[in-house]
GROMACS .gro file of C-alpha atoms in nm:
model
  159
    1UNK     CA    1   0.002   0.001  -0.001
    2UNK     CA    2   0.159   0.329  -0.106
    3UNK     CA    3   0.160   0.637   0.109
    4UNK     CA    4   0.049   0.970  -0.032
    5UNK     CA    5   0.301   1.245   0.042
    6UNK     CA    6   0.198   1.599   0.114
    7UNK     CA    7   0.317   1.840  -0.147
    8UNK     CA    8   0.616   2.040  -0.033
    9UNK     CA    9   0.541   2.391   0.096
   10UNK     CA   10   0.656   2.666  -0.139
   11UNK     CA   11   0.982   2.817  -0.035
   12UNK     CA   12   1.035   3.191  -0.093
   13UNK     CA   13   1.392   3.309  -0.067
   14UNK     CA   14   1.500   3.608   0.144
   15UNK     CA   15   1.820   3.799   0.198
   16UNK     CA   16   1.941   3.896   0.544
   17UNK     CA   17   1.984   4.271   0.595
   18UNK     CA   18   2.051   4.462   0.912
   19UNK     CA   19   1.768   4.358   1.147
   20UNK     CA   20   1.543   4.225   0.867
   21UNK     CA   21   1.475   3.958   0.609
   22UNK     CA   22   1.382   4.102   0.267
   23UNK     CA   23   1.273   3.924  -0.053
   24UNK     CA   24   1.585   3.795  -0.232
   25UNK     CA   25   1.461   3.903  -0.575
   26UNK     CA   26   1.170   4.038  -0.779
   27UNK     CA   27   1.014   3.688  -0.808
   28UNK     CA   28   1.015   3.646  -0.426
   29UNK     CA   29   0.861   3.990  -0.381
   30UNK     CA   30   0.592   3.907  -0.640
   31UNK     CA   31   0.507   3.578  -0.463
   32UNK     CA   32   0.462   3.768  -0.129
   33UNK     CA   33   0.233   4.018  -0.306
   34UNK     CA   34   0.029   3.735  -0.464
   35UNK     CA   35  -0.012   3.578  -0.119
   36UNK     CA   36  -0.151   3.911   0.002
   37UNK     CA   37   0.121   3.960   0.270
   38UNK     CA   38   0.140   4.321   0.377
   39UNK     CA   39   0.403   4.526   0.562
   40UNK     CA   40   0.356   4.467   0.934
   41UNK     CA   41   0.202   4.117   0.895
   42UNK     CA   42   0.342   3.860   1.134
   43UNK     CA   43   0.429   3.538   0.964
   44UNK     CA   44   0.580   3.205   1.076
   45UNK     CA   45   0.894   3.099   0.888
   46UNK     CA   46   1.146   2.819   0.905
   47UNK     CA   47   1.494   2.950   0.828
   48UNK     CA   48   1.773   2.762   0.669
   49UNK     CA   49   2.078   2.891   0.492
   50UNK     CA   50   2.093   2.775   0.127
   51UNK     CA   51   2.400   2.598   0.022
   52UNK     CA   52   2.687   2.774  -0.148
   53UNK     CA   53   2.664   2.689  -0.517
   54UNK     CA   54   3.040   2.635  -0.523
   55UNK     CA   55   3.018   2.352  -0.280
   56UNK     CA   56   2.685   2.206  -0.394
   57UNK     CA   57   2.848   1.916  -0.587
   58UNK     CA   58   3.130   1.849  -0.337
   59UNK     CA   59   2.985   1.528  -0.193
   60UNK     CA   60   2.918   1.390  -0.545
   61UNK     CA   61   3.281   1.463  -0.636
   62UNK     CA   62   3.396   1.289  -0.316
   63UNK     CA   63   3.201   0.981  -0.433
   64UNK     CA   64   3.355   0.999  -0.780
   65UNK     CA   65   3.708   1.033  -0.626
   66UNK     CA   66   3.650   0.731  -0.408
   67UNK     CA   67   3.510   0.515  -0.686
   68UNK     CA   68   3.800   0.604  -0.916
   69UNK     CA   69   4.079   0.556  -0.658
   70UNK     CA   70   3.979   0.305  -0.389
   71UNK     CA   71   3.962  -0.057  -0.492
   72UNK     CA   72   3.681  -0.153  -0.257
   73UNK     CA   73   3.454   0.096  -0.430
   74UNK     CA   74   3.525   0.000  -0.792
   75UNK     CA   75   3.223  -0.082  -0.994
   76UNK     CA   76   2.966   0.117  -0.797
   77UNK     CA   77   2.841   0.461  -0.871
   78UNK     CA   78   2.933   0.777  -0.673
   79UNK     CA   79   2.590   0.791  -0.509
   80UNK     CA   80   2.620   0.439  -0.368
   81UNK     CA   81   2.976   0.509  -0.251
   82UNK     CA   82   2.854   0.813  -0.055
   83UNK     CA   83   2.564   0.618   0.100
   84UNK     CA   84   2.804   0.343   0.204
   85UNK     CA   85   3.040   0.598   0.358
   86UNK     CA   86   2.750   0.765   0.537
   87UNK     CA   87   2.655   0.434   0.699
   88UNK     CA   88   3.018   0.339   0.779
   89UNK     CA   89   3.084   0.674   0.943
   90UNK     CA   90   2.734   0.709   1.094
   91UNK     CA   91   2.707   1.048   0.909
   92UNK     CA   92   2.371   1.207   0.856
   93UNK     CA   93   2.195   0.879   0.933
   94UNK     CA   94   1.877   0.784   1.111
   95UNK     CA   95   1.926   0.501   1.360
   96UNK     CA   96   1.647   0.241   1.376
   97UNK     CA   97   1.625  -0.035   1.635
   98UNK     CA   98   1.454  -0.356   1.525
   99UNK     CA   99   1.386  -0.647   1.754
  100UNK     CA  100   1.463  -0.977   1.584
  101UNK     CA  101   1.308  -1.276   1.756
  102UNK     CA  102   1.573  -1.514   1.880
  103UNK     CA  103   1.855  -1.262   1.827
  104UNK     CA  104   1.764  -0.945   2.013
  105UNK     CA  105   1.796  -0.586   1.905
  106UNK     CA  106   1.937  -0.502   1.560
  107UNK     CA  107   2.041  -0.146   1.494
  108UNK     CA  108   2.018  -0.027   1.136
  109UNK     CA  109   2.154   0.302   1.005
  110UNK     CA  110   1.961   0.465   0.720
  111UNK     CA  111   2.155   0.742   0.541
  112UNK     CA  112   1.951   1.063   0.495
  113UNK     CA  113   1.942   1.257   0.171
  114UNK     CA  114   2.219   1.511   0.122
  115UNK     CA  115   2.025   1.686  -0.155
  116UNK     CA  116   2.023   2.060  -0.202
  117UNK     CA  117   1.655   2.071  -0.106
  118UNK     CA  118   1.675   1.871   0.210
  119UNK     CA  119   1.992   1.992   0.384
  120UNK     CA  120   2.115   2.340   0.469
  121UNK     CA  121   2.471   2.466   0.434
  122UNK     CA  122   2.578   2.386   0.788
  123UNK     CA  123   2.451   2.033   0.787
  124UNK     CA  124   2.602   1.974   0.442
  125UNK     CA  125   2.944   2.097   0.537
  126UNK     CA  126   2.939   1.881   0.847
  127UNK     CA  127   2.835   1.575   0.646
  128UNK     CA  128   3.100   1.636   0.377
  129UNK     CA  129   3.372   1.673   0.635
  130UNK     CA  130   3.255   1.361   0.814
  131UNK     CA  131   3.266   1.161   0.493
  132UNK     CA  132   3.621   1.285   0.424
  133UNK     CA  133   3.721   1.195   0.780
  134UNK     CA  134   3.578   0.844   0.734
  135UNK     CA  135   3.775   0.802   0.410
  136UNK     CA  136   4.096   0.921   0.576
  137UNK     CA  137   4.052   0.694   0.881
  138UNK     CA  138   3.947   0.374   0.693
  139UNK     CA  139   4.079   0.388   0.338
  140UNK     CA  140   4.337   0.658   0.276
  141UNK     CA  141   4.534   0.668   0.598
  142UNK     CA  142   4.818   0.860   0.436
  143UNK     CA  143   4.585   1.159   0.370
  144UNK     CA  144   4.400   1.394   0.604
  145UNK     CA  145   4.032   1.465   0.576
  146UNK     CA  146   4.116   1.818   0.452
  147UNK     CA  147   4.342   1.681   0.184
  148UNK     CA  148   4.068   1.449   0.059
  149UNK     CA  149   3.819   1.739   0.060
  150UNK     CA  150   4.068   1.951  -0.145
  151UNK     CA  151   4.123   1.665  -0.387
  152UNK     CA  152   3.749   1.622  -0.435
  153UNK     CA  153   3.701   1.993  -0.503
  154UNK     CA  154   3.952   1.974  -0.790
  155UNK     CA  155   3.855   1.630  -0.910
  156UNK     CA  156   3.677   1.598  -1.241
  157UNK     CA  157   3.570   1.250  -1.336
  158UNK     CA  158   3.642   1.126  -1.684
  159UNK     CA  159   3.305   1.061  -1.850
   0.00000   0.00000   0.00000
């Protein structure tokens, strides 16, 4: 039986100015006008910092770097490599406890999405650094997490 998902709420982008949030562009201002918001209205908002476009593809590049250079990841795609590293490092994962009759409690780690839409800049940077740290500790012990991050930023996969 499939679950129906609620449609995502519209996100309108704002820019931080001294003591205020203002529409980020003309489109955002027009959406506020269309929704009949007026100066002085009190509204509820959920704030998250959008990711820096420069770093938006960093984790994908880390996955490509790992697949191209670490034997144990050969033959899988960058996305699977990242999900595996998330689980191994317990990075941005949900922990689920399952009772297995005759065995006891089984803990399962489910990696969360690192997509642009689901994770803000702070969480993303923390996840990317954690993934690099896991690679340095388990697979590339001659490199630091920072060196792996720097390599990923400059890495361009041959496709």
